[in-house]
C-alpha cells in the first residue's frame, strides 16, 4: 500500500481514537478521572493511538501535514513520545484536557477532511 492509500486509513484511525477518548471520559470531572486508574490507562492508550498515527502521517505524508497546519502535528508527536517513554510521569491534567477538549476538536477537523476524501476531493 502506497502513502496516498495509507493516508486515509491513518486519518480514520486518528478520528476513531480521538472520538473514543472523549467518549470514554464522558462527563467525569478531573477529580473523578484522577481517581480512576483504569480510565486513565484506557485514555492514555487511546491518545497514544492518535499520536502514533499522527507520527506516521508526518513521516509518510509531509505534504499533507504542510497543507493542514491547523492540526497540532508536533504537539501530538511530543505527547506520543512522553507517553511512550515516560509513562509514569505523564501529567494527568494534560491527558484529561486532551481527551476533553483537544480530541473532539481534532475529530471535527478530521471529519471534514475525511468527508472531502469521500467526495473525491
GROMACS .gro file of C-alpha atoms in nm, residues 5-90:
model
   86
    5UNK     CA    1  -0.361   0.488   0.002
    6UNK     CA    2  -0.236   0.467   0.361
    7UNK     CA    3  -0.316   0.830   0.449
    8UNK     CA    4  -0.697   0.796   0.469
    9UNK     CA    5  -0.656   0.485   0.684
   10UNK     CA    6  -0.430   0.670   0.927
   11UNK     CA    7  -0.669   0.964   0.938
   12UNK     CA    8  -0.963   0.734   1.011
   13UNK     CA    9  -0.761   0.567   1.285
   14UNK     CA   10  -0.684   0.906   1.438
   15UNK     CA   11  -1.051   1.010   1.410
   16UNK     CA   12  -1.179   0.692   1.571
   17UNK     CA   13  -0.936   0.702   1.861
   18UNK     CA   14  -0.994   1.075   1.923
   19UNK     CA   15  -1.368   1.010   1.943
   20UNK     CA   16  -1.317   0.714   2.172
   21UNK     CA   17  -1.101   0.916   2.412
   22UNK     CA   18  -1.375   1.175   2.453
   23UNK     CA   19  -1.644   0.910   2.479
   24UNK     CA   20  -1.454   0.721   2.749
   25UNK     CA   21  -1.415   1.037   2.956
   26UNK     CA   22  -1.786   1.104   2.947
   27UNK     CA   23  -1.892   1.371   3.194
   28UNK     CA   24  -1.633   1.284   3.457
   29UNK     CA   25  -1.464   1.565   3.641
   30UNK     CA   26  -1.087   1.584   3.663
   31UNK     CA   27  -1.108   1.462   4.022
   32UNK     CA   28  -1.302   1.153   3.913
   33UNK     CA   29  -1.056   1.092   3.632
   34UNK     CA   30  -0.766   1.133   3.874
   35UNK     CA   31  -0.907   0.859   4.099
   36UNK     CA   32  -0.979   0.610   3.818
   37UNK     CA   33  -0.658   0.434   3.717
   38UNK     CA   34  -0.831   0.208   3.465
   39UNK     CA   35  -0.986   0.506   3.287
   40UNK     CA   36  -0.652   0.688   3.291
   41UNK     CA   37  -0.478   0.394   3.127
   42UNK     CA   38  -0.756   0.349   2.871
   43UNK     CA   39  -0.749   0.714   2.767
   44UNK     CA   40  -0.368   0.718   2.772
   45UNK     CA   41  -0.362   0.426   2.530
   46UNK     CA   42  -0.628   0.578   2.308
   47UNK     CA   43  -0.442   0.910   2.287
   48UNK     CA   44  -0.124   0.717   2.218
   49UNK     CA   45  -0.301   0.557   1.918
   50UNK     CA   46  -0.394   0.905   1.792
   51UNK     CA   47  -0.041   1.031   1.838
   52UNK     CA   48   0.123   0.726   1.679
   53UNK     CA   49  -0.097   0.757   1.370
   54UNK     CA   50  -0.018   1.130   1.356
   55UNK     CA   51   0.350   1.049   1.378
   56UNK     CA   52   0.316   0.811   1.084
   57UNK     CA   53   0.132   1.077   0.883
   58UNK     CA   54   0.414   1.324   0.940
   59UNK     CA   55   0.665   1.073   0.805
   60UNK     CA   56   0.463   0.924   0.520
   61UNK     CA   57   0.276   1.234   0.401
   62UNK     CA   58   0.472   1.550   0.486
   63UNK     CA   59   0.292   1.740   0.208
   64UNK     CA   60  -0.042   1.664   0.376
   65UNK     CA   61   0.096   1.784   0.710
   66UNK     CA   62   0.211   2.108   0.545
   67UNK     CA   63  -0.138   2.155   0.395
   68UNK     CA   64  -0.300   2.115   0.739
   69UNK     CA   65  -0.115   2.336   0.986
   70UNK     CA   66  -0.436   2.361   1.193
   71UNK     CA   67  -0.372   2.007   1.317
   72UNK     CA   68  -0.120   2.006   1.605
   73UNK     CA   69   0.118   1.753   1.449
   74UNK     CA   70   0.422   1.849   1.656
   75UNK     CA   71   0.228   1.853   1.982
   76UNK     CA   72   0.082   1.509   1.910
   77UNK     CA   73   0.424   1.365   1.833
   78UNK     CA   74   0.557   1.518   2.153
   79UNK     CA   75   0.272   1.370   2.354
   80UNK     CA   76   0.333   1.033   2.193
   81UNK     CA   77   0.699   1.042   2.295
   82UNK     CA   78   0.619   1.145   2.652
   83UNK     CA   79   0.353   0.875   2.687
   84UNK     CA   80   0.560   0.601   2.527
   85UNK     CA   81   0.884   0.676   2.709
   86UNK     CA   82   0.783   0.843   3.034
   87UNK     CA   83   0.456   0.671   3.110
   88UNK     CA   84   0.453   0.721   3.486
   89UNK     CA   85   0.548   1.088   3.458
   90UNK     CA   86   0.262   1.185   3.226
   0.00000   0.00000   0.00000
